Coordinates of C-alpha atoms in Angstrom, one line a residue:
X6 CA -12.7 -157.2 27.5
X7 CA -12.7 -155.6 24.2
X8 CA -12.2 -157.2 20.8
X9 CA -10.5 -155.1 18.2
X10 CA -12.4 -155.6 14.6
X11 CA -10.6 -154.1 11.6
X12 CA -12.9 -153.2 8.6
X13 CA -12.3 -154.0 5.2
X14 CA -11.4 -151.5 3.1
X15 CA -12.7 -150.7 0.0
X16 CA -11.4 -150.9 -3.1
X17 CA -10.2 -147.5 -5.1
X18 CA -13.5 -147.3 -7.3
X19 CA -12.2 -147.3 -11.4
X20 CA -12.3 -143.6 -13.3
X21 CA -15.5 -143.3 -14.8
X22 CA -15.0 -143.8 -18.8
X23 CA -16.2 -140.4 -20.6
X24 CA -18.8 -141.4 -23.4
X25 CA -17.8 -140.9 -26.9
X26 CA -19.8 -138.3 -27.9
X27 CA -19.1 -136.4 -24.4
X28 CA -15.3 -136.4 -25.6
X29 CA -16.5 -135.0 -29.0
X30 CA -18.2 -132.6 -27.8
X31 CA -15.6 -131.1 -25.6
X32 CA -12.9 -131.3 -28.8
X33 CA -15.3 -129.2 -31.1
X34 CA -16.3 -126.6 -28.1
X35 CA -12.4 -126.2 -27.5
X36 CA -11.2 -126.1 -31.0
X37 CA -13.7 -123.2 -31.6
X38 CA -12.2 -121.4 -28.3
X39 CA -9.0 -121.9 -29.8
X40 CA -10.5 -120.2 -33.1
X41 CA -11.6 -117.4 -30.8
X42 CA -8.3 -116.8 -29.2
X43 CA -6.4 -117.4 -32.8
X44 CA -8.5 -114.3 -34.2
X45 CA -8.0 -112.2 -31.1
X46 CA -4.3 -112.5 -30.6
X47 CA -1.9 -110.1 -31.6
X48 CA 1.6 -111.8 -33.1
X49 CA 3.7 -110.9 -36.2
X50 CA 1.2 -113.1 -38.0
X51 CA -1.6 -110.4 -37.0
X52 CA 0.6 -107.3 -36.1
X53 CA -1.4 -105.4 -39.5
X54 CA -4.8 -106.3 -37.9
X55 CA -6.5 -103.7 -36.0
X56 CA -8.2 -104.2 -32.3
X57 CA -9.5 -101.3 -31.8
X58 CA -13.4 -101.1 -33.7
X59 CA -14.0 -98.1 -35.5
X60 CA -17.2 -96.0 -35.2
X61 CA -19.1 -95.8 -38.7
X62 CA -18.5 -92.1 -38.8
X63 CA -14.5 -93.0 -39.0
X64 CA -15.1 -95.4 -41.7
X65 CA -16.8 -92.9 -43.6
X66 CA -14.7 -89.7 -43.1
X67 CA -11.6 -91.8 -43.2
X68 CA -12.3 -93.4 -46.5
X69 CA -15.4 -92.7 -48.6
X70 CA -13.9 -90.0 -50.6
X71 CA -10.7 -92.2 -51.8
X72 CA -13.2 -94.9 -52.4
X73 CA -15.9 -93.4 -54.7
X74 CA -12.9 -91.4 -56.8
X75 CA -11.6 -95.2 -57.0
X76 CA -15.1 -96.3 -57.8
X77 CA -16.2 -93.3 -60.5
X78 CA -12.5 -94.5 -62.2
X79 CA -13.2 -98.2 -62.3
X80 CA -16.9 -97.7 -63.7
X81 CA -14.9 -95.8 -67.0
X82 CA -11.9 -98.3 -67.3
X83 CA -12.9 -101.8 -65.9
X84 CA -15.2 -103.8 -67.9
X85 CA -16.1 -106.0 -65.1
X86 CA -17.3 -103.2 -62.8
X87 CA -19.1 -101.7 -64.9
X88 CA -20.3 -105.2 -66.1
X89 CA -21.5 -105.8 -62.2
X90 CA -23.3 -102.1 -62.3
X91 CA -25.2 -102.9 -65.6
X92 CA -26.1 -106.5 -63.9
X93 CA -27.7 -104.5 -60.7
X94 CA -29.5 -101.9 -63.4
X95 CA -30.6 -104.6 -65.4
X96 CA -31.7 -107.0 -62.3
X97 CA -33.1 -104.0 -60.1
X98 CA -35.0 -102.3 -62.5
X99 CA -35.4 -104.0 -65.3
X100 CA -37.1 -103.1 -68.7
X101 CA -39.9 -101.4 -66.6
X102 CA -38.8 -100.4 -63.6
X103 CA -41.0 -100.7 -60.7
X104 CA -44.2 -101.3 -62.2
X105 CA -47.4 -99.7 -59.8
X106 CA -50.5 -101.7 -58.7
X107 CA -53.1 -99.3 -57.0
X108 CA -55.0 -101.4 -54.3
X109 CA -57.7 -98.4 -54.2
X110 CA -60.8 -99.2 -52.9
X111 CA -64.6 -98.1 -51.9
X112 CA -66.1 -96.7 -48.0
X113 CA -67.1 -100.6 -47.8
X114 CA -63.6 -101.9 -48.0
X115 CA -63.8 -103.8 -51.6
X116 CA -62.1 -102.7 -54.8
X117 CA -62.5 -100.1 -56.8
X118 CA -61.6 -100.4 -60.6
X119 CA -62.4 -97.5 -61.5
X120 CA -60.6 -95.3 -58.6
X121 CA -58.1 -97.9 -59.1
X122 CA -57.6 -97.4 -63.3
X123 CA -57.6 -93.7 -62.2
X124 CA -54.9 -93.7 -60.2
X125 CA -52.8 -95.7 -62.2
X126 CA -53.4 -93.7 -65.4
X127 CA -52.0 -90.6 -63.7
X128 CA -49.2 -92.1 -62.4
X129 CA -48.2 -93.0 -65.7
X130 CA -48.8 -89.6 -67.1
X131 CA -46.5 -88.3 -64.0
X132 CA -43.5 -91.1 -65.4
X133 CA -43.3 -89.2 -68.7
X134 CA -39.7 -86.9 -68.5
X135 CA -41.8 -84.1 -69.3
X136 CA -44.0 -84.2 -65.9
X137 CA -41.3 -86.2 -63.5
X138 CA -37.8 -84.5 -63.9
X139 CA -37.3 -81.0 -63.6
X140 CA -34.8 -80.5 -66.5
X141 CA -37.3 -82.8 -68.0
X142 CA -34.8 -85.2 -69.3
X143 CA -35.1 -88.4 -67.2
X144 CA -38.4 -90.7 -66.7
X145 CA -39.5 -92.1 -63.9
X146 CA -37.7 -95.1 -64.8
X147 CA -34.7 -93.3 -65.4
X148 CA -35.1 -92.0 -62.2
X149 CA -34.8 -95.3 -61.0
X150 CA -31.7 -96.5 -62.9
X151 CA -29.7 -93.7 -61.9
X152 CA -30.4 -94.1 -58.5
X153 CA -29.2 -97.7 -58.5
X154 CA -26.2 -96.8 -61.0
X155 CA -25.2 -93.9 -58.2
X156 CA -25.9 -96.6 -55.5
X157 CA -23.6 -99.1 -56.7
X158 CA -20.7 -96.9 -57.7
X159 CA -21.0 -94.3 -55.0
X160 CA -22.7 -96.2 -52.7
X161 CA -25.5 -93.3 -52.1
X162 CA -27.8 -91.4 -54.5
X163 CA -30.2 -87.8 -53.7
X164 CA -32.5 -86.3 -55.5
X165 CA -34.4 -83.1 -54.4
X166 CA -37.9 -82.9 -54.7
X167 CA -39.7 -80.0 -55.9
X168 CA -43.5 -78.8 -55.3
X169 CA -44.9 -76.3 -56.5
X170 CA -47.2 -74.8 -59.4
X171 CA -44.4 -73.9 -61.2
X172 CA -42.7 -77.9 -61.1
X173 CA -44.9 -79.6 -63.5
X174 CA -48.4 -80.6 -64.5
X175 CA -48.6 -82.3 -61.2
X176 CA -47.0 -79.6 -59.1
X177 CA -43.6 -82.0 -58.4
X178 CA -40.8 -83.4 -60.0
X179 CA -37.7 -84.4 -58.7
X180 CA -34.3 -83.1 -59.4
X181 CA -30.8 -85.2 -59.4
X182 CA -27.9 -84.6 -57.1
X183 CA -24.3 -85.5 -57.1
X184 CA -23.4 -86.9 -53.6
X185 CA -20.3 -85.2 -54.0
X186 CA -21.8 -81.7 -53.5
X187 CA -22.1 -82.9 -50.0
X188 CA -18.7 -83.2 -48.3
X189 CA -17.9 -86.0 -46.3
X190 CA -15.2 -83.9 -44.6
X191 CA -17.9 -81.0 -43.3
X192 CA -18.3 -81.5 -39.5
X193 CA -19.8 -79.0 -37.0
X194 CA -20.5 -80.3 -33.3
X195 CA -22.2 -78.0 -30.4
X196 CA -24.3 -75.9 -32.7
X197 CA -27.0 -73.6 -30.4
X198 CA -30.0 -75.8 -31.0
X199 CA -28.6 -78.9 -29.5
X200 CA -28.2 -80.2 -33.5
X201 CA -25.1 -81.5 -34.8
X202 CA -23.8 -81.9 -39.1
X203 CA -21.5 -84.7 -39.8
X204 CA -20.7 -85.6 -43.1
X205 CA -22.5 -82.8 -44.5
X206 CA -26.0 -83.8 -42.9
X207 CA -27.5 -81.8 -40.2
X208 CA -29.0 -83.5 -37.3
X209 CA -30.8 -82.8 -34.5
X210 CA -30.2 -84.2 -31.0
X211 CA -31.8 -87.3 -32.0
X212 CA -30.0 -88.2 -34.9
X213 CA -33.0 -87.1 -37.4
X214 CA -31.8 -85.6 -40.6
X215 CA -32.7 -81.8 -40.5
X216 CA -31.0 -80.7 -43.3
X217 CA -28.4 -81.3 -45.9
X218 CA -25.4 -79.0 -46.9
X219 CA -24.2 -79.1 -50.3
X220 CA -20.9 -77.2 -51.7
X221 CA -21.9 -73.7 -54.3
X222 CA -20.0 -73.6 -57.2
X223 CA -19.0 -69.8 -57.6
X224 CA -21.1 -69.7 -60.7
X225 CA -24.3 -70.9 -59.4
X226 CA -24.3 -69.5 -55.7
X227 CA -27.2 -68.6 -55.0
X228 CA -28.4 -65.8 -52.5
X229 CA -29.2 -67.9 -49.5
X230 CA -25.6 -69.5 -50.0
X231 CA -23.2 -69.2 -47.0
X232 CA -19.6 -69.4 -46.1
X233 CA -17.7 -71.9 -43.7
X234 CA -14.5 -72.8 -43.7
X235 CA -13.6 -71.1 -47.1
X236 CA -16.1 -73.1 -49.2
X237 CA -20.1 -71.7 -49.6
X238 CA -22.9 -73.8 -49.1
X239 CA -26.6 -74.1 -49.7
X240 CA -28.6 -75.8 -47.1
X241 CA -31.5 -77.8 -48.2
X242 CA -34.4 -79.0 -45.7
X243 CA -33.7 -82.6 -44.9
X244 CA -37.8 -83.0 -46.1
X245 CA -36.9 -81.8 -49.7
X246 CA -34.3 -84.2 -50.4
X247 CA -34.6 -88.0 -50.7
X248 CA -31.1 -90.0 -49.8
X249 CA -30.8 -93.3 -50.4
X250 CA -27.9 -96.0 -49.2
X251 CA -27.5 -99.6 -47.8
X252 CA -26.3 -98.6 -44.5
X253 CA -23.8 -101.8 -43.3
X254 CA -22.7 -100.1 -39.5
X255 CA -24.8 -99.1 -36.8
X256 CA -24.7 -95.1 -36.8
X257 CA -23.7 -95.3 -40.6
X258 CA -25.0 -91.5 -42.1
X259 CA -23.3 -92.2 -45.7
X260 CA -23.0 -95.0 -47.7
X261 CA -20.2 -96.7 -49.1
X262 CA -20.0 -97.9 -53.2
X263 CA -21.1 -101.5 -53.2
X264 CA -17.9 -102.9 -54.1
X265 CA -15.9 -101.6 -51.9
X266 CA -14.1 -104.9 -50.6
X267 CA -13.1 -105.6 -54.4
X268 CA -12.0 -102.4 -55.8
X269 CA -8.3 -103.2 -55.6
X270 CA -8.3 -106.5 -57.4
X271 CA -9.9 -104.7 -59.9
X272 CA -7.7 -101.9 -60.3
X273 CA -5.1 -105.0 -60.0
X274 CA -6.3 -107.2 -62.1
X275 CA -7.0 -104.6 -64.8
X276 CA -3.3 -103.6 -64.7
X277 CA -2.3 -107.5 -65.0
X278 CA -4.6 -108.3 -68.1
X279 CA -3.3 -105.1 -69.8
X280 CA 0.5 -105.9 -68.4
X281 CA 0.2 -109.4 -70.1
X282 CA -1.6 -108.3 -73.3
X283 CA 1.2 -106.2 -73.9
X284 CA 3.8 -109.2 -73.1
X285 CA 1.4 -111.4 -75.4
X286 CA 2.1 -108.9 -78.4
X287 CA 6.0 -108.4 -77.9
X288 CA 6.2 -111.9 -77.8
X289 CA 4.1 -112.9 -80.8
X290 CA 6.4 -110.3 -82.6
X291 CA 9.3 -112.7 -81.9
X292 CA 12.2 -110.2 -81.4
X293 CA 16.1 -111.2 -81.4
X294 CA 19.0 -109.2 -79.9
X295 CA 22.0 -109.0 -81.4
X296 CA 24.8 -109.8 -78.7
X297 CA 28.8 -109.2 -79.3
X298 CA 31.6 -111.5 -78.4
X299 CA 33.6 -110.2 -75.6
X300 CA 35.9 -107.6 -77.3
X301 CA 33.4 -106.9 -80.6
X302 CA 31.1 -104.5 -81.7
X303 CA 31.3 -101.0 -81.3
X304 CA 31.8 -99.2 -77.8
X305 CA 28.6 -97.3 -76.9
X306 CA 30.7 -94.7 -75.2
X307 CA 32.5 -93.9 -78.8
X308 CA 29.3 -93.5 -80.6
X309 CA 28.2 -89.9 -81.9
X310 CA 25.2 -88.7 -82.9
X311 CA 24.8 -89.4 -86.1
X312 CA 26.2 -93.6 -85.0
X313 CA 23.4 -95.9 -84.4
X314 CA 23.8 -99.7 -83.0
X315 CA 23.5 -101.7 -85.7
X316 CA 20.0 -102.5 -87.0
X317 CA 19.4 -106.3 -89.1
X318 CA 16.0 -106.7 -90.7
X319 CA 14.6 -109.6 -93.0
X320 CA 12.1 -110.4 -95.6
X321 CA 11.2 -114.0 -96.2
X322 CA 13.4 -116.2 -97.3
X323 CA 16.9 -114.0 -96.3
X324 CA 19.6 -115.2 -95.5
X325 CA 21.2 -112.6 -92.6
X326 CA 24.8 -112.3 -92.2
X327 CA 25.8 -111.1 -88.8
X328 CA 28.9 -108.5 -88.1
X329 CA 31.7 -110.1 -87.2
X330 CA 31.6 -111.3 -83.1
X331 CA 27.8 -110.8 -83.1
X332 CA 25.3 -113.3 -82.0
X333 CA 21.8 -113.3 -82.4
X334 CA 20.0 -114.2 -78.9
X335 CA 16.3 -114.7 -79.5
X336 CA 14.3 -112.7 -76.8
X337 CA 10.7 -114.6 -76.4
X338 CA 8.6 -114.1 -73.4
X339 CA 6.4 -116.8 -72.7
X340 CA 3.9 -114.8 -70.7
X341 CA 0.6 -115.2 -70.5
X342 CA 1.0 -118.7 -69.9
X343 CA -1.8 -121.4 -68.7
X344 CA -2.0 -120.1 -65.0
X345 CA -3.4 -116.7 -66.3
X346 CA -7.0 -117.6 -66.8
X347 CA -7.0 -119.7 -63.4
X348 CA -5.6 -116.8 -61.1
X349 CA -8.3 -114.6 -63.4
X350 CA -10.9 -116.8 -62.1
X351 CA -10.2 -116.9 -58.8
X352 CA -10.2 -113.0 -58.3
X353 CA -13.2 -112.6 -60.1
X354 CA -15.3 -115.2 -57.9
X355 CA -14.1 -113.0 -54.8
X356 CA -15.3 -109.9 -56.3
X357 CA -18.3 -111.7 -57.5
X358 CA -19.0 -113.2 -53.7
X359 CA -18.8 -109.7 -52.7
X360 CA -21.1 -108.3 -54.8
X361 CA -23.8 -110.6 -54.6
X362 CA -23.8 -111.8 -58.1
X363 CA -22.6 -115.4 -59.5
X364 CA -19.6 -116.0 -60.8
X365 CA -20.5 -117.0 -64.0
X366 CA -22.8 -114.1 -64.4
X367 CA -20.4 -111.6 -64.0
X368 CA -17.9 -112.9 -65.9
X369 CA -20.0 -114.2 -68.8
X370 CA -17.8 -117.9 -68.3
X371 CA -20.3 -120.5 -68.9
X372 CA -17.5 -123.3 -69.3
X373 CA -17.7 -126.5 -67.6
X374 CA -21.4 -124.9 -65.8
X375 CA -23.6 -127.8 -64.8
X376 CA -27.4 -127.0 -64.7
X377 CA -27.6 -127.9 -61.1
X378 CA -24.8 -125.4 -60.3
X379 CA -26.3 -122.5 -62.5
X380 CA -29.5 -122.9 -61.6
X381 CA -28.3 -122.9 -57.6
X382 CA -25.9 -120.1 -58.4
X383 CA -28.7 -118.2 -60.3
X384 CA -31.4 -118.9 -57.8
X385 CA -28.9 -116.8 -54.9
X386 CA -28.0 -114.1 -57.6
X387 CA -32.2 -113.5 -57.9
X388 CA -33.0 -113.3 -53.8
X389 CA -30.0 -110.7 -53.7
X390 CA -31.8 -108.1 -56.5
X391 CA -35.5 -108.4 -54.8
X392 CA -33.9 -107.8 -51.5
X393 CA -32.3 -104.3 -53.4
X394 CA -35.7 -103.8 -55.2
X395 CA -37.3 -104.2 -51.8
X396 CA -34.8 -101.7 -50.9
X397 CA -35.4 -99.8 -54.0
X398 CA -39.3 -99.4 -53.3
X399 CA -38.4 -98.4 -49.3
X400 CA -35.7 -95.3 -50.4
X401 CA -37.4 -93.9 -53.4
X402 CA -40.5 -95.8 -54.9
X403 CA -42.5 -95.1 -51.7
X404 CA -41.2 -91.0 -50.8
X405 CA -42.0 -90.0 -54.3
X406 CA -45.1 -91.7 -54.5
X407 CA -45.6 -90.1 -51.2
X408 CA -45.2 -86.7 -52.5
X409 CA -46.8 -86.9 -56.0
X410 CA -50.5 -88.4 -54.6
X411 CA -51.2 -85.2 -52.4
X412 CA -50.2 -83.0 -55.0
X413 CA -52.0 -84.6 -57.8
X414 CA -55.1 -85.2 -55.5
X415 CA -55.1 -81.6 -54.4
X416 CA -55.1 -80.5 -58.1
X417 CA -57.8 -82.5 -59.1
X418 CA -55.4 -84.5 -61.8
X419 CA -57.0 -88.2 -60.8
X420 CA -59.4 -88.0 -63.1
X421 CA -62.5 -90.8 -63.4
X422 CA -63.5 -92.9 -66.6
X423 CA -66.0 -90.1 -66.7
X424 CA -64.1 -87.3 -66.8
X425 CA -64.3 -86.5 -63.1
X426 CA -61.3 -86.5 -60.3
X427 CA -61.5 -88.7 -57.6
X428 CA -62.4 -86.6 -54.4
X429 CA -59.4 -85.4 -52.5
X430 CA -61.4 -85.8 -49.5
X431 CA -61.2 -89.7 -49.7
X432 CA -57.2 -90.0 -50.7
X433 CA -57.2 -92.4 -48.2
X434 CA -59.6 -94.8 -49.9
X435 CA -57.6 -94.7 -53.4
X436 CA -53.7 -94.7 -51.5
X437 CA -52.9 -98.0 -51.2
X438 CA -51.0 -99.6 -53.2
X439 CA -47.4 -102.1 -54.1
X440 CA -44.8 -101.5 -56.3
X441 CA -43.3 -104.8 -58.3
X442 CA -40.1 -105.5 -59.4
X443 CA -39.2 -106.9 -62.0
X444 CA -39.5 -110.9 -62.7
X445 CA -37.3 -113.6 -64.2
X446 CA -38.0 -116.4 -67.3
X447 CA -38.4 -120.0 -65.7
X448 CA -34.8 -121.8 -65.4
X449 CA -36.6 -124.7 -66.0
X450 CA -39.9 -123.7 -67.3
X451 CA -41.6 -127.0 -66.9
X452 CA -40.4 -128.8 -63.5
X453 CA -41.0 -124.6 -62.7
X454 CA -44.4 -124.7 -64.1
X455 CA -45.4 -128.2 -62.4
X456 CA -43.7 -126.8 -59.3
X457 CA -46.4 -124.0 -58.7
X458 CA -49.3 -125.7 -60.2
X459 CA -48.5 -128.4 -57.2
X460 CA -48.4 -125.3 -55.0
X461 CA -51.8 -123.6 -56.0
X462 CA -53.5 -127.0 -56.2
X463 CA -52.5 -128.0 -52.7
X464 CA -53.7 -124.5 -51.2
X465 CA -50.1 -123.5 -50.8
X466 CA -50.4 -120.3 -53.3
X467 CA -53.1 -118.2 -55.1
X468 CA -53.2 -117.9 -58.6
X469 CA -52.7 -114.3 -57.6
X470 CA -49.4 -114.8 -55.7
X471 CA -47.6 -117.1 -58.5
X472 CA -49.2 -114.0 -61.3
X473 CA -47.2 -111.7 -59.2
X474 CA -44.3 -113.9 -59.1
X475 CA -44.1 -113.7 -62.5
X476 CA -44.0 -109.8 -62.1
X477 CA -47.5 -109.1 -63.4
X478 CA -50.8 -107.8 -61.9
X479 CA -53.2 -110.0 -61.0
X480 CA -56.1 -108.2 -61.6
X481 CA -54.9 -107.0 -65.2
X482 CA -54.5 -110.4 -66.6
X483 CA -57.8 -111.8 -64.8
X484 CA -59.0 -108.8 -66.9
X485 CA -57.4 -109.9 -69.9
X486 CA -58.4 -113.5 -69.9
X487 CA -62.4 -112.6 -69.4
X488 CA -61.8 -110.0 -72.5
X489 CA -60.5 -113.1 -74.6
X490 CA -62.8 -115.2 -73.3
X491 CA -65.7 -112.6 -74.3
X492 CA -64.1 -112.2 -77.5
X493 CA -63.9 -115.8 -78.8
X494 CA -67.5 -116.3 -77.6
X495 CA -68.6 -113.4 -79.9
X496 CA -66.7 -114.8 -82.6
X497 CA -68.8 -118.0 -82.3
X498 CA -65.9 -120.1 -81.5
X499 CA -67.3 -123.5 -79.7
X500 CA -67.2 -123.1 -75.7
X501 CA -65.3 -126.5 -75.9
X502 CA -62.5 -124.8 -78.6
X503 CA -62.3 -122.0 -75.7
X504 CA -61.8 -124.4 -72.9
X505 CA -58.8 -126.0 -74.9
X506 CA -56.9 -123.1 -75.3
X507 CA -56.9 -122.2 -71.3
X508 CA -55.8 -125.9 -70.6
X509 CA -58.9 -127.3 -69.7
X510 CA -59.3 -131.3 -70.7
X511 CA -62.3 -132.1 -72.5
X512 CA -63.7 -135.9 -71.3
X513 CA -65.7 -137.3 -73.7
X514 CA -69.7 -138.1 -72.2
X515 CA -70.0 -141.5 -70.9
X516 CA -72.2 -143.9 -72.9
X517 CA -74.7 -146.1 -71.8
X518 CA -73.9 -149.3 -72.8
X519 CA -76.4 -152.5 -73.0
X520 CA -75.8 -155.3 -70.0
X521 CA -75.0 -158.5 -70.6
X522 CA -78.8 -160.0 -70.0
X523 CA -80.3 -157.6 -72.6
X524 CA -77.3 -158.5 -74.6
X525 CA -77.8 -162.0 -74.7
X526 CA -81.2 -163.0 -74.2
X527 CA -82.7 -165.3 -71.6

């Protein structure tokens, strides 16, 4: 019949054993989800810290006013803040300011010096106070250091521009404006034209400045002033004034004083210093109190006017007697003691992170500074300032440039070597142009110096790029070494005495020298 056949079973098949790495990776990807869900939770450990984002236009509103008053305060009292606004003057602008290359050039596309001289030379002209400002007190490069003074301490700076035949030699100059004039506080939604103003700025319904509003004193109101809200303005078009501000939101319209994060451990820290200078002196002054034995000295509550406590003072070499039951408890506080200069320290590197700037920088501390951390630390501090002076050129440099050109092309004020102006009707050919910011000295002028000769010999840089590196123009100091060059040769110096002194090597010529069989003989 049938035979019954019973099949093995298998065996349960081990758990696979997870690889290493596999297991490492899962720990790392769930200790940063339990990072995530740390920061997002809400416990009495994070009960003060806010869920909810807030727009840009809250920020600002909410808090800019407090902050540049704060700001404006701390620039007169704090020698640290206004240490880090000289460092961004200094750093920013520089002895100079932005110095102007023109790039003009001819119908065929190659350069023009003399177009090119021409344009420069009236630019300069324009820079004098005289020609650039309209109360003809500030420069062009004082133009330029307010606006990153304002910048760092109010976070914003405007100037107006002004064109006209009355404004100047060139027919514009600029004018400076205190960001205050334009409240913060002034909002106005639904206007007829679709526009909108917040935070003093009119906009259209694209977000596109249209105009700015800025508060009339009574004394200077003029007749186009008007009133809202129990204060006058003056509206400005949006095209006459030039605003400048690092904006750090999306939607941002104002901008906020670059030390914003670190304005209370200044005020803090300037309280503490002065809070333990004070203890310092009271305690080099080595008081005493006199104390009384329970049951001696005299009751204060019997004391009349004319009674005072009594008073011991000694000249070297007294001997003091006490009243009887008095004591003499010597009262001297301790205070500053060593951990003042470490907590010092450690705020000032958190305002310094903030800011941009190295620590040592701002605080002038050059104790126990390596030259591998300096040189690190100043290498950071430098890429921060050309990213402002890049910023610098982009807010103001380029509008005002802008703006002078057509007017001084118009007029015919871009006069030629020969007396001539350059054609307004080819503005286009002599426009272009850069603006260079200021350069630094070598940290370490000769691995520096081998460092870019390595680069320019291996094709990696131009001489051109590593002149402008250095903060100069190219074509002026190719200009000055062929007028050195011209000038030695007309002084009859040697062409090999010239070659010296630009670093060329002189080989001596090779000499023919006898071989060995006209040497010797057969």
């Amino acid at each position: 019949m049938f035979k019954r056949t019973t099949a093995a079973v298998p065996a349960p098949a081990e758990p696979a054993k997870t690889a290493p790495a596999r297991r490492g990776f899962v720990s790392r990807a769930m200790n940063a989800v339990r990072s995530l869900i740390q920061s997002a939770a809400v416990n009495r450990l994070t009960g003060d810290w806010g869920t909810q984002p807030q727009p840009a236009d809250w920020i600002v509103n909410k808090h800019q006013r407090a902050l540049v008053a704060r700001s404006r305060e701390q620039l007169f009292n704090n020698d640290y803040f206004k240490a880090y606004v000289r460092l961004c003057v200094q750093n920013v602008v520089g002895p100079f300011g932005l110095v102007f290359q023109s790039k003009a050039r001819t119908a065929g596309g190659k350069a023009d010096k003399k177009a090119k001289a021409a344009v420069e030379r009236a630019v300069r002209d324009w820079s004098k106070a005289k020609n650039c400002d309209v109360a003809g007190k500030l420069s062009w490069r004082g133009f330029q250091k307010h606006c990153v003074r304002g910048a760092a301490t109010d976070g914003e700076f405007m100037l107006r521009k002004y064109v006209g035949r009355k404004f100047g030699k060139y027919g514009f100059q600029l004018q400076v404006l205190d960001p205050v004039r334009c409240p913060v506080d002034y909002d106005l939604a639904g206007m007829s034209n679709g526009g909108f103003i917040r935070h003093g700025i009119e906009f259209d319904q694209f977000g596109k400045p249209v105009a700015y509003h800025f508060v009339q004193p009574a004394a200077n109101r003029s007749s186009d002033a008007y009133s809202y809200a129990g204060r006058w303005f003056t509206r400005i078009p949006a095209e006459e004034i030039i605003h400048g501000y690092l904006p750090e939101i999306a939607g941002q319209k104002r901008g906020l004083p670059w030390l914003s994060t670190g304005l209370f451990r200044l005020k803090q820290m300037g309280a503490f210093e002065d809070a333990a200078i004070v203890n310092a002196r009271v305690g080099a002054a080595k008081l005493g109190v006199i104390k009384f034995a329970e049951g001696k000295g005299p009751d204060c509550n019997d004391l009349g006017d004319e009674d005072e406590m009594p008073e011991i003072s000694g000249e070297p070499g007294d001997f003091l007697v006490l009243p009887n039951g008095a004591d003499l408890d010597k009262f001297d506080p301790t205070y500053p003691s060593g951990e003042f200069a470490v907590f010092m320290k450690q705020c000032l590197r958190s305002i310094a992170a903030g800011g941009g700037v190295s620590y040592h920088t701002l605080a002038q501390d050059l104790e126990n500074v390596n030259f591998s951390s300096i040189r690190q630390g100043t290498l950071d501090e430098r890429e921060h300032f050309k990213e402002l002076q890049e910023w610098l050129v982009e807010e103001l440099a380029e509008p005002v440039f802008e703006g002078f050109f057509e007017q001084a092309m118009l007029r015919g004020l871009v006069i030629n070597d020969n007396g001539n102006p350059l054609p307004a009707s080819k503005a286009v050919q002599f426009e272009d142009h850069e603006f260079q910011g200021r350069r630094w000295e070598w940290i370490d002028p000769n691995a520096d110096m081998k460092a870019a000769q390595g680069r320019k010999n291996n094709l990696l840089a131009s001489p051109g790029e590593l002149i402008r590196e250095s903060g100069r123009d190219p074509t002026v100091v190719f200009q000055e070494i062929a007028d050195d060059i011209k000038a030695m040769e007309e002084a009859g110096i040697p062409k090999e005495y010239i070659q010296l002194a630009f670093g060329v090597k002189i080989t001596e010529p090779a000499t023919d020298t006898p071989d060995e069989e006209s040497t010797n003989g057969p």
